[in-house]
PDB file of C-alpha atoms in Angstrom:
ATOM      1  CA  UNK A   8      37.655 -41.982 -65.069  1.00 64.00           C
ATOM      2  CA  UNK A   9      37.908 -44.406 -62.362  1.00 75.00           C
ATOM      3  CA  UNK A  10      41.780 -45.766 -61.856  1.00 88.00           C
ATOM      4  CA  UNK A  11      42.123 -49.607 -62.048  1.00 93.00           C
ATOM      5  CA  UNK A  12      44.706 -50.441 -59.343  1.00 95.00           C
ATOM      6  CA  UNK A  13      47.028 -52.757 -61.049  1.00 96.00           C
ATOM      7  CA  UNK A  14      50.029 -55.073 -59.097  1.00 94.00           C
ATOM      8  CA  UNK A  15      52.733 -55.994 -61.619  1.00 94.00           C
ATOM      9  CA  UNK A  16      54.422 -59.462 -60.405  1.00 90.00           C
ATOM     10  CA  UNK A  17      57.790 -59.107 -62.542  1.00 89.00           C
ATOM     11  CA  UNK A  18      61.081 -59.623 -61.768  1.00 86.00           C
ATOM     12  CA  UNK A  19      62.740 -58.548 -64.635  1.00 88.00           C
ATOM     13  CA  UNK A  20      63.732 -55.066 -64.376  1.00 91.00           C
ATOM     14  CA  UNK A  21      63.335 -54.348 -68.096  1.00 92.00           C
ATOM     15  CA  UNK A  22      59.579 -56.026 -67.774  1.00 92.00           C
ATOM     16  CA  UNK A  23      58.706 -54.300 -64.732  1.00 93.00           C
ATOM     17  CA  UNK A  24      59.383 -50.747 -65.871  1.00 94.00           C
ATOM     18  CA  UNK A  25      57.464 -51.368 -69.330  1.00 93.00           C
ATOM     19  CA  UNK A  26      54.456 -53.078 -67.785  1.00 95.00           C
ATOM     20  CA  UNK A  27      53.925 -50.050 -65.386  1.00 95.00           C
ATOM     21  CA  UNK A  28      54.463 -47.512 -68.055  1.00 95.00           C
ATOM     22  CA  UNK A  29      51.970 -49.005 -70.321  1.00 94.00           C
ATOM     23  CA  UNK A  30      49.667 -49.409 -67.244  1.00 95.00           C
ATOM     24  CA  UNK A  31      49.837 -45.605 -66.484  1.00 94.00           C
ATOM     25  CA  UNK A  32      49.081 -45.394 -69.645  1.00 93.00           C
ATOM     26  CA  UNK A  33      46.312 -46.505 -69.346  1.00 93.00           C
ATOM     27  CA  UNK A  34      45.019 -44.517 -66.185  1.00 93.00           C
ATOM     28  CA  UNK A  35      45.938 -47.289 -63.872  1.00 95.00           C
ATOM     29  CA  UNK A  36      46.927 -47.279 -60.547  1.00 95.00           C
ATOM     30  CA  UNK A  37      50.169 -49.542 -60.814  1.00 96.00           C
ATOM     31  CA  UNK A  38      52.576 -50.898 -57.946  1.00 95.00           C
ATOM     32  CA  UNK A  39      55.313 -53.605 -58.739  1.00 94.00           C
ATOM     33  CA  UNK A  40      56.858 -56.542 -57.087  1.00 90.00           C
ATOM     34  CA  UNK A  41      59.907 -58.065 -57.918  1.00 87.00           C
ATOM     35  CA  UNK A  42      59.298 -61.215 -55.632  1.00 81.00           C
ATOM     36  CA  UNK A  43      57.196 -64.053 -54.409  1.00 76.00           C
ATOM     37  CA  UNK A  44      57.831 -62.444 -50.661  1.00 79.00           C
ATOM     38  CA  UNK A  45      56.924 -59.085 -52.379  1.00 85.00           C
ATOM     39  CA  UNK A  46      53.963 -59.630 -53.630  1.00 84.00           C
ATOM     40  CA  UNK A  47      52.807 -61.343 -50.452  1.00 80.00           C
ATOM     41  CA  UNK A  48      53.791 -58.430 -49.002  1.00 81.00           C
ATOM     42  CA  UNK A  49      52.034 -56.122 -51.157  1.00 86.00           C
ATOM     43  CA  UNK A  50      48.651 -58.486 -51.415  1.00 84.00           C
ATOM     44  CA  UNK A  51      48.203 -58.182 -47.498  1.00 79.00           C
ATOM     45  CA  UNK A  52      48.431 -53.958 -48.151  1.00 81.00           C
ATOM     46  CA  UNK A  53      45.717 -53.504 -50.150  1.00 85.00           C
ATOM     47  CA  UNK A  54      43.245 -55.141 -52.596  1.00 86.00           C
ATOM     48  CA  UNK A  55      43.523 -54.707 -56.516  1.00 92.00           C
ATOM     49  CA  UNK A  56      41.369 -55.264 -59.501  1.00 93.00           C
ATOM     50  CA  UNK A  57      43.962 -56.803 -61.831  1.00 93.00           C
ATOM     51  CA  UNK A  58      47.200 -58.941 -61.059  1.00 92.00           C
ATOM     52  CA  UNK A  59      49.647 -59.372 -63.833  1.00 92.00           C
ATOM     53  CA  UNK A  60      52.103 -62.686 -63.004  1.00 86.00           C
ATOM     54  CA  UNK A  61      55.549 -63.269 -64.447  1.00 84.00           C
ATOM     55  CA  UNK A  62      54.465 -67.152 -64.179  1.00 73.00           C
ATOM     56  CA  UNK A  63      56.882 -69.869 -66.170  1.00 66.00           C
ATOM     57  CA  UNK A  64      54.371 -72.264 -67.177  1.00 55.00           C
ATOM     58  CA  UNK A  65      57.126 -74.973 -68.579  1.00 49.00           C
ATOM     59  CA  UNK A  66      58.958 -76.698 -65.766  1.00 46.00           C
ATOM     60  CA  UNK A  67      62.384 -76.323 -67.101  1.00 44.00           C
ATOM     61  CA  UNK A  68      62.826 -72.664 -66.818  1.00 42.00           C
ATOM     62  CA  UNK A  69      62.497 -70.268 -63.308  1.00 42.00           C
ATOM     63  CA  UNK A  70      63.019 -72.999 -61.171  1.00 40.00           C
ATOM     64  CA  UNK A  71      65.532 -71.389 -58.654  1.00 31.00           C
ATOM     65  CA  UNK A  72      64.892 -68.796 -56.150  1.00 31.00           C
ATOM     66  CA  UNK A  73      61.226 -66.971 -55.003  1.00 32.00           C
ATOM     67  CA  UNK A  74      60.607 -66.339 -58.205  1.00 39.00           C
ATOM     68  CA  UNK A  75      60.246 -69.898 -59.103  1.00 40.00           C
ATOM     69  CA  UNK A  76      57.570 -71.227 -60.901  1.00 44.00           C
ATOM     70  CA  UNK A  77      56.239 -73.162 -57.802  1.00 50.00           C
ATOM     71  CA  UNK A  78      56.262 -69.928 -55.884  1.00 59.00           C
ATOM     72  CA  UNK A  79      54.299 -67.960 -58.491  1.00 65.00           C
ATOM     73  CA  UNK A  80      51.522 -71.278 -58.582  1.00 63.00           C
ATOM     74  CA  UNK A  81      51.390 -70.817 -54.641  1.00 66.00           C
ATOM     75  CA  UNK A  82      50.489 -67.045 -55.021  1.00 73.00           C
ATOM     76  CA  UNK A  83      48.077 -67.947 -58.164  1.00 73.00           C
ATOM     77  CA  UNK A  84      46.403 -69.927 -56.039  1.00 70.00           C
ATOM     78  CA  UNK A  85      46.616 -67.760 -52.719  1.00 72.00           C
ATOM     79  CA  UNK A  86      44.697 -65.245 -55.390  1.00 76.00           C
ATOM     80  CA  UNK A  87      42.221 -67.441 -56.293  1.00 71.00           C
ATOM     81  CA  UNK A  88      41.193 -68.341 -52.508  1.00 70.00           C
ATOM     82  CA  UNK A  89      41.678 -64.690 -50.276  1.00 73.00           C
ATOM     83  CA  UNK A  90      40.727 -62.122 -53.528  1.00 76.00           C
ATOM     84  CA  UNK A  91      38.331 -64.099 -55.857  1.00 76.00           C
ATOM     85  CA  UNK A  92      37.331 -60.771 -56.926  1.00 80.00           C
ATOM     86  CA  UNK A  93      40.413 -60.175 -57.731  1.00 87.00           C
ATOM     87  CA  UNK A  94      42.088 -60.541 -61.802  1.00 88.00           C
ATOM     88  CA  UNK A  95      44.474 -62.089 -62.499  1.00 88.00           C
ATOM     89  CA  UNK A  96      46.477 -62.149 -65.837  1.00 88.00           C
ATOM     90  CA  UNK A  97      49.833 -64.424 -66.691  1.00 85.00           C
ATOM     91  CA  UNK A  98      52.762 -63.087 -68.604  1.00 85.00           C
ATOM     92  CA  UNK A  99      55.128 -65.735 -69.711  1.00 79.00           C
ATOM     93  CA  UNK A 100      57.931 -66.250 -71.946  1.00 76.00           C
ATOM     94  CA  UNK A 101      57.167 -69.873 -72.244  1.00 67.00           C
ATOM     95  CA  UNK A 102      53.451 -69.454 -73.154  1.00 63.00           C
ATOM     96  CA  UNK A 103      53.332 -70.429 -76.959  1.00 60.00           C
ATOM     97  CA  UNK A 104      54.917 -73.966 -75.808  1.00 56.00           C
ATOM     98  CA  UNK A 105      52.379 -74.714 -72.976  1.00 59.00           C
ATOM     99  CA  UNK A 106      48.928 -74.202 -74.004  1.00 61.00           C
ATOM    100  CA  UNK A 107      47.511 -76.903 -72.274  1.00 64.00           C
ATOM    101  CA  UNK A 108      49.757 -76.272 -69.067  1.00 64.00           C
ATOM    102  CA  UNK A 109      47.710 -72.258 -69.474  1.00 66.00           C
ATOM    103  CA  UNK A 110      44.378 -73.996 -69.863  1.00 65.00           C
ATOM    104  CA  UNK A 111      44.731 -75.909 -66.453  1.00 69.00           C
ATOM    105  CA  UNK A 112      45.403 -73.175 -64.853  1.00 68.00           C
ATOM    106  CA  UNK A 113      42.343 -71.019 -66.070  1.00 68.00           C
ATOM    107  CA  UNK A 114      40.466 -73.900 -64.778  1.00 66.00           C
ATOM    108  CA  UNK A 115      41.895 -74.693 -61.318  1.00 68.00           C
ATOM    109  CA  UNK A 116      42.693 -70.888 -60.206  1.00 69.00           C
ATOM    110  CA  UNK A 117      40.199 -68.875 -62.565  1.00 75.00           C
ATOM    111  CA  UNK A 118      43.294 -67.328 -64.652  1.00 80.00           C
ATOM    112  CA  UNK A 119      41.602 -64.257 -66.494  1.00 83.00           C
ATOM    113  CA  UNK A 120      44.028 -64.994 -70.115  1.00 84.00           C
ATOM    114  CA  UNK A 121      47.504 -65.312 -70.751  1.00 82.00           C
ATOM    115  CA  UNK A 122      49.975 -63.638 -73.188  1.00 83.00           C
ATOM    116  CA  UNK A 123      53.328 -64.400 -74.279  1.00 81.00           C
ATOM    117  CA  UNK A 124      56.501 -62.099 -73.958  1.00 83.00           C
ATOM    118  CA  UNK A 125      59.109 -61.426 -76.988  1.00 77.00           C
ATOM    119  CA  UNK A 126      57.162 -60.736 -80.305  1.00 75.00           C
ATOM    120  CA  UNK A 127      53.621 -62.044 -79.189  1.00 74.00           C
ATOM    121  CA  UNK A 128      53.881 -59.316 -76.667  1.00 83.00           C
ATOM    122  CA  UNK A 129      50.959 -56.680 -77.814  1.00 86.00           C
ATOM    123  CA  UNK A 130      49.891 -54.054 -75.472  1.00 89.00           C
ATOM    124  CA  UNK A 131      46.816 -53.454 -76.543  1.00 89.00           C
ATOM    125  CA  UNK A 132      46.069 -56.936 -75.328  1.00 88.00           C
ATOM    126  CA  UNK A 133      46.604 -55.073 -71.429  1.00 92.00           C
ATOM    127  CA  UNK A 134      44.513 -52.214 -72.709  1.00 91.00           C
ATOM    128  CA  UNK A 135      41.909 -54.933 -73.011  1.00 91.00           C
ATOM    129  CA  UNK A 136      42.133 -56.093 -70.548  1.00 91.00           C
ATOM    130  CA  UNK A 137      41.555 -52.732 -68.555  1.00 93.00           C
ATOM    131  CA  UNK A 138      39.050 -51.918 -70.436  1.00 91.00           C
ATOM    132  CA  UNK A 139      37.277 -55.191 -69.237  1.00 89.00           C
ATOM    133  CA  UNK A 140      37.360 -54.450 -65.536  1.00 90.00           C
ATOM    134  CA  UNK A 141      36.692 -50.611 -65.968  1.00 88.00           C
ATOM    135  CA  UNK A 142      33.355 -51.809 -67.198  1.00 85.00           C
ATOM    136  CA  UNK A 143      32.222 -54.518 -65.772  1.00 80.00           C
ATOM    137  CA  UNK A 144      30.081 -54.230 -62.646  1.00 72.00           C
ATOM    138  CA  UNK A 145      30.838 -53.802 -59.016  1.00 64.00           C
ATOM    139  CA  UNK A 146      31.314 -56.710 -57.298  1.00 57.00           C
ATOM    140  CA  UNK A 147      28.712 -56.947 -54.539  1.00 52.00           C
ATOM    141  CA  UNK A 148      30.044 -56.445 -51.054  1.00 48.00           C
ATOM    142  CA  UNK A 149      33.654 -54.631 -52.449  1.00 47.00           C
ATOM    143  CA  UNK A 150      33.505 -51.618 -49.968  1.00 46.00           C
ATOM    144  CA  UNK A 151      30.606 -52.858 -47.713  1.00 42.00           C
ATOM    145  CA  UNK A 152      31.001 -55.753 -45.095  1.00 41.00           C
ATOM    146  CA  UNK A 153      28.745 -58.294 -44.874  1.00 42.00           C
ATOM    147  CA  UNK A 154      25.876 -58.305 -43.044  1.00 42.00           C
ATOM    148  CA  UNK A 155      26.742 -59.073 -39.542  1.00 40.00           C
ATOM    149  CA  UNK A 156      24.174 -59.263 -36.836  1.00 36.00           C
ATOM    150  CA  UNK A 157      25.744 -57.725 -33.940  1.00 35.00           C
ATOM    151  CA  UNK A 158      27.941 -54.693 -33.509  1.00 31.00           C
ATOM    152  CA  UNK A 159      31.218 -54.178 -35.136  1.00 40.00           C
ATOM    153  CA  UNK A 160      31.914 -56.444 -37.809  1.00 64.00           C
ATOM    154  CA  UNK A 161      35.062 -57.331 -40.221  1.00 76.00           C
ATOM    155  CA  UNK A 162      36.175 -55.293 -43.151  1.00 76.00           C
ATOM    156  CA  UNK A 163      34.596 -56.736 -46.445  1.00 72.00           C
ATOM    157  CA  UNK A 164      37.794 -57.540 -47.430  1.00 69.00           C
ATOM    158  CA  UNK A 165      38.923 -59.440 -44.592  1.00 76.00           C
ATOM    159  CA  UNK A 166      35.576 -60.868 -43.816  1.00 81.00           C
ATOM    160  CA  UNK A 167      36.078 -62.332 -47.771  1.00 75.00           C
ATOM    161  CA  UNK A 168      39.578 -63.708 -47.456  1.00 76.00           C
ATOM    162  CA  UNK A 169      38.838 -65.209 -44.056  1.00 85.00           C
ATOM    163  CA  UNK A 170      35.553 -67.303 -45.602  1.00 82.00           C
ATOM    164  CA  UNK A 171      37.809 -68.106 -48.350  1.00 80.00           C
ATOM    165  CA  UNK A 172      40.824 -69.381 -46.270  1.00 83.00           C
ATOM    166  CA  UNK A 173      38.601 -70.923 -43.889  1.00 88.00           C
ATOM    167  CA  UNK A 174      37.048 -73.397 -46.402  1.00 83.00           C
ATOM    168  CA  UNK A 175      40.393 -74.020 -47.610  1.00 81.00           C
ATOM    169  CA  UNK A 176      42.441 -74.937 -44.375  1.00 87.00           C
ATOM    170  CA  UNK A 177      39.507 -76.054 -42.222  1.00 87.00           C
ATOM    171  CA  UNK A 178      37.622 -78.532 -41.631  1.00 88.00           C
ATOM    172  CA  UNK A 179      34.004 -77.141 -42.325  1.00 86.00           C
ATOM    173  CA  UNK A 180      33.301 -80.353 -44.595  1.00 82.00           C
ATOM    174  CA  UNK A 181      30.316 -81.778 -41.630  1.00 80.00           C
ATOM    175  CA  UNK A 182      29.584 -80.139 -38.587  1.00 78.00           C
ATOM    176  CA  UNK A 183      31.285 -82.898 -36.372  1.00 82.00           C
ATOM    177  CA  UNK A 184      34.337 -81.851 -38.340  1.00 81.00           C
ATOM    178  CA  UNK A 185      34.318 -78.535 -36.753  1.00 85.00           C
ATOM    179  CA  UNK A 186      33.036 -79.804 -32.880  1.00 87.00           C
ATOM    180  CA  UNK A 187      36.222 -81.819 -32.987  1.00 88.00           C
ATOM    181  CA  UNK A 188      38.204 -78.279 -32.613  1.00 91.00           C
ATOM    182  CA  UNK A 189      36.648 -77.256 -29.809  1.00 92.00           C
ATOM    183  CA  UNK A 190      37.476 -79.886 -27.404  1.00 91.00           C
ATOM    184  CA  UNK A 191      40.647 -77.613 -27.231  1.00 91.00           C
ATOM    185  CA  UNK A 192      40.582 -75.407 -23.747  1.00 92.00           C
ATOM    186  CA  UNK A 193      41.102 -72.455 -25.741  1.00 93.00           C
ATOM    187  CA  UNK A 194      37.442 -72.746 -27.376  1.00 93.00           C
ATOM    188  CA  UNK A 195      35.841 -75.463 -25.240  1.00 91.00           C
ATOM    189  CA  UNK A 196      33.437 -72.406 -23.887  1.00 92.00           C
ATOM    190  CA  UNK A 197      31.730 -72.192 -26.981  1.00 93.00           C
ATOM    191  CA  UNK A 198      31.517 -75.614 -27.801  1.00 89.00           C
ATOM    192  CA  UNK A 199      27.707 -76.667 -27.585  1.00 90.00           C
ATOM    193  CA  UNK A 200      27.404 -72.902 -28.643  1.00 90.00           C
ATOM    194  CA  UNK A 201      28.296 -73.844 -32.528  1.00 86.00           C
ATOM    195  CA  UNK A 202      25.583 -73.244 -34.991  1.00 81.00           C
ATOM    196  CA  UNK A 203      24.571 -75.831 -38.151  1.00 81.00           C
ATOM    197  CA  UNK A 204      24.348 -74.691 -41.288  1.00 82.00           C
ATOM    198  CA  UNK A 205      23.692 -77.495 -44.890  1.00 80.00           C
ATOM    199  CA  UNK A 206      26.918 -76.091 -46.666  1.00 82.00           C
ATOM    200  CA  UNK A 207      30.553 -75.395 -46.043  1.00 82.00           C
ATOM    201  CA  UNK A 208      30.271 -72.052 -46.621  1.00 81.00           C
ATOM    202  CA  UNK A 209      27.402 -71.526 -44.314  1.00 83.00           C
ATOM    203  CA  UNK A 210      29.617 -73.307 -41.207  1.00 86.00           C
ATOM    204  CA  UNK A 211      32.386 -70.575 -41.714  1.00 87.00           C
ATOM    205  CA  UNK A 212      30.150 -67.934 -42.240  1.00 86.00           C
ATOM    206  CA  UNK A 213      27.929 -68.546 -38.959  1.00 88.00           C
ATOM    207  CA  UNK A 214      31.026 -69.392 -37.096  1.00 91.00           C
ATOM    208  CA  UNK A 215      32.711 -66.045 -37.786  1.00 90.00           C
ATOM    209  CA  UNK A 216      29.344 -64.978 -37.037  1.00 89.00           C
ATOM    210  CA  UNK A 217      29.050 -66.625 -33.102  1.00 90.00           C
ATOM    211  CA  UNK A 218      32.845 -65.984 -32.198  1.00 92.00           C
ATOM    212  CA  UNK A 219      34.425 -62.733 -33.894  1.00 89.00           C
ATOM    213  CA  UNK A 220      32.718 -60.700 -30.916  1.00 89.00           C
ATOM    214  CA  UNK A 221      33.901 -63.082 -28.345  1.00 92.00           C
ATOM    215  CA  UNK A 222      36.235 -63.195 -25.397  1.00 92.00           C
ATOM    216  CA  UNK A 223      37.841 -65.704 -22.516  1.00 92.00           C
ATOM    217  CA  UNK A 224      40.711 -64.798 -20.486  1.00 92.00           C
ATOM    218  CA  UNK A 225      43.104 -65.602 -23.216  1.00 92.00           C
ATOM    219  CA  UNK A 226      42.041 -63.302 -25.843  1.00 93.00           C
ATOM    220  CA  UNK A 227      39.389 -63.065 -28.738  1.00 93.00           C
ATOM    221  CA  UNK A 228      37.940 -65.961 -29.621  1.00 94.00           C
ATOM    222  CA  UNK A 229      37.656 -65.726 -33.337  1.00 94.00           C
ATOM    223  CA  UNK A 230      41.841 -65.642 -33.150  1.00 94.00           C
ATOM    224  CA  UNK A 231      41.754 -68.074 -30.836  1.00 95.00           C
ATOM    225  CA  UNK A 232      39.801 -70.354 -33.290  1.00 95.00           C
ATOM    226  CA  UNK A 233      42.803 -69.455 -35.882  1.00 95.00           C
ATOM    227  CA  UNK A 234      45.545 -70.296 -33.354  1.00 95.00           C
ATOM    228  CA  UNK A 235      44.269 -73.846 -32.628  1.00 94.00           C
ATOM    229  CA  UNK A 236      43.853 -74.219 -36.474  1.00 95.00           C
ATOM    230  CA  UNK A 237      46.868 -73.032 -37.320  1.00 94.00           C
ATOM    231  CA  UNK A 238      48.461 -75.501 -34.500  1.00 93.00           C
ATOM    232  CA  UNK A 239      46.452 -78.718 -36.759  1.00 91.00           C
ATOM    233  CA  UNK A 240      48.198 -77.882 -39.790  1.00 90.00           C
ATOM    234  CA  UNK A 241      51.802 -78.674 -40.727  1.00 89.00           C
ATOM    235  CA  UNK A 242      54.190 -76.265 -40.445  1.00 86.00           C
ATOM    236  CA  UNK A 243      55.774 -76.797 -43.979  1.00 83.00           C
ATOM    237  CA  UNK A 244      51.821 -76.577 -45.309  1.00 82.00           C
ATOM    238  CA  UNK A 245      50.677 -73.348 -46.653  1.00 79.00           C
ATOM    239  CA  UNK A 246      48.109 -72.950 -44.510  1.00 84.00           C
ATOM    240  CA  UNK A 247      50.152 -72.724 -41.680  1.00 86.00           C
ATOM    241  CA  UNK A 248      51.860 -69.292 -43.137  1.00 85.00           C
ATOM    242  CA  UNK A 249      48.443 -68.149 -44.862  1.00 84.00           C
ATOM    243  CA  UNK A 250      46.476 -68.668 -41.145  1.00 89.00           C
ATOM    244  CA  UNK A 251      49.361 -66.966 -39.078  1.00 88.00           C
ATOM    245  CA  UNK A 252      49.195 -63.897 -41.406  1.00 85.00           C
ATOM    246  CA  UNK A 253      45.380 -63.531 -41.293  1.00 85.00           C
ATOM    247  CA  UNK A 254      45.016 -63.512 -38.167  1.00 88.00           C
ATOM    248  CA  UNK A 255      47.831 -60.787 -37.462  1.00 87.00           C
ATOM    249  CA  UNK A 256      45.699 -58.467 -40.336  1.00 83.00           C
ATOM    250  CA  UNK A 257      42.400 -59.054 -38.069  1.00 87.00           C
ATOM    251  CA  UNK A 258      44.073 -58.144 -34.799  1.00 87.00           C
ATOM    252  CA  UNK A 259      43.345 -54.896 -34.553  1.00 86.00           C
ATOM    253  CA  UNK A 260      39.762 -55.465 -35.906  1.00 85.00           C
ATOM    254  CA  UNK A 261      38.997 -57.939 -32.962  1.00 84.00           C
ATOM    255  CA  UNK A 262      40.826 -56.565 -30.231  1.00 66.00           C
TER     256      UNK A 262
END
């Protein structure tokens, strides 16, 4: 039987070691992290098929520390742009008082179900939830990379996360959105080089497509791209974080 690799998001001591016991259970695969920073930590490791959160959905309670509630909504919806393949499940103790506060979030981040801790707690709820992702099919393009016409290529992984962070941070709304970039030195080589495409998606996926092999005298020109959109965003905006640690996890694909 084929091990579901499971990260437990808990900070509760008590939580954590139950969750991973029933997970084992369960023939999973099951690492834990008792932070925000954790997690982020873990996510950038490896790729799993299920996330459980320890997410407070009211906005009285967890409001202190990383493992605020505004933290665990950053890394919900870090989830939902780098590993849309990815499941993810919300444990909260406040869940029976927020229904609609659950239902927005199934609907902005793709949150898989929820279930409440204390006496709604029912593990064969988790089993189910196993279960579900043991059978379902394969994503396409999980272990191979996308098609890439020239040698090398990303990772599927990375080649995923990047799209997905892309269309997030960037500006890949019109072409001329895009041009503007390249009026920076850095990428001003390739600038009547850039390629059209009728969709958002399309721009990010032909520009990784023209740069990711190339090179000036200041380094790879796919990172380069990152560095001078990393310099456009705010420093306090999550992209700025989410960029900078991308582009150290493609380094040593592009060097």
């Amino acid at each position: 039987m084929e091990k579901v690799t499971v990260l437990v998001i808990e900070d509760n001591p008590t939580w954590q070691n139950r969750l991973r016991r029933w997970f084992e259970r369960y023939e999973c695969q099951v690492d834990v992290a008792g932070s925000y920073l954790e997690a982020e930590s873990r996510l950038t490791q490896r790729t799993y098929d299920m996330v459980t959160l320890d997410m407070a959905l009211s906005p009285d309670e967890e409001q202190s520390g990383v493992a605020g509630s505004s933290g665990w909504e950053l890394l919900v919806n870090r989830l939902a742009t780098d590993s849309p393949h990815t499941n993810v499940y919300v444990l909260s103790a406040s869940f029976e008082g927020e229904p609609q506060r659950a239902f927005e979030l199934n609907q902005r981040y793709g949150v898989k179900d929820f279930m409440p801790k204390g006496r709604g707690f029912d593990p064969t709820h988790l089993q189910a939830w196993v279960t579900e992702i043991r059978e379902a099919p394969k994503p396409p393009g999980r272990d191979t990379a996308p098609p890439i016409p020239t040698t090398g290529g990303l990772p599927a992984h990375l080649y995923q996360q990047l799209v997905a962070l892309l269309l997030n941070c960037g500006p890949f709304d019109t072409d001329q959105g895009l041009k503007a970039l390249f009026v920076d030195g850095r990428l001003n080589a390739w600038r009547n080089q850039l390629p059209t495409a009728p969709t958002p998606t399309g721009r990010a996926e032909a520009l990784i497509d023209l740069l990711y092999d190339k090179q000036n005298d200041q380094g790879n020109a796919l990172l380069l791209f990152l560095d001078v959109l990393t310099g456009r965003v705010a420093p306090d905006d999550n992209c700025h974080a989410r960029l900078q640690a991308l582009a150290q996890r493609l380094q040593p694909h592009l060097s």
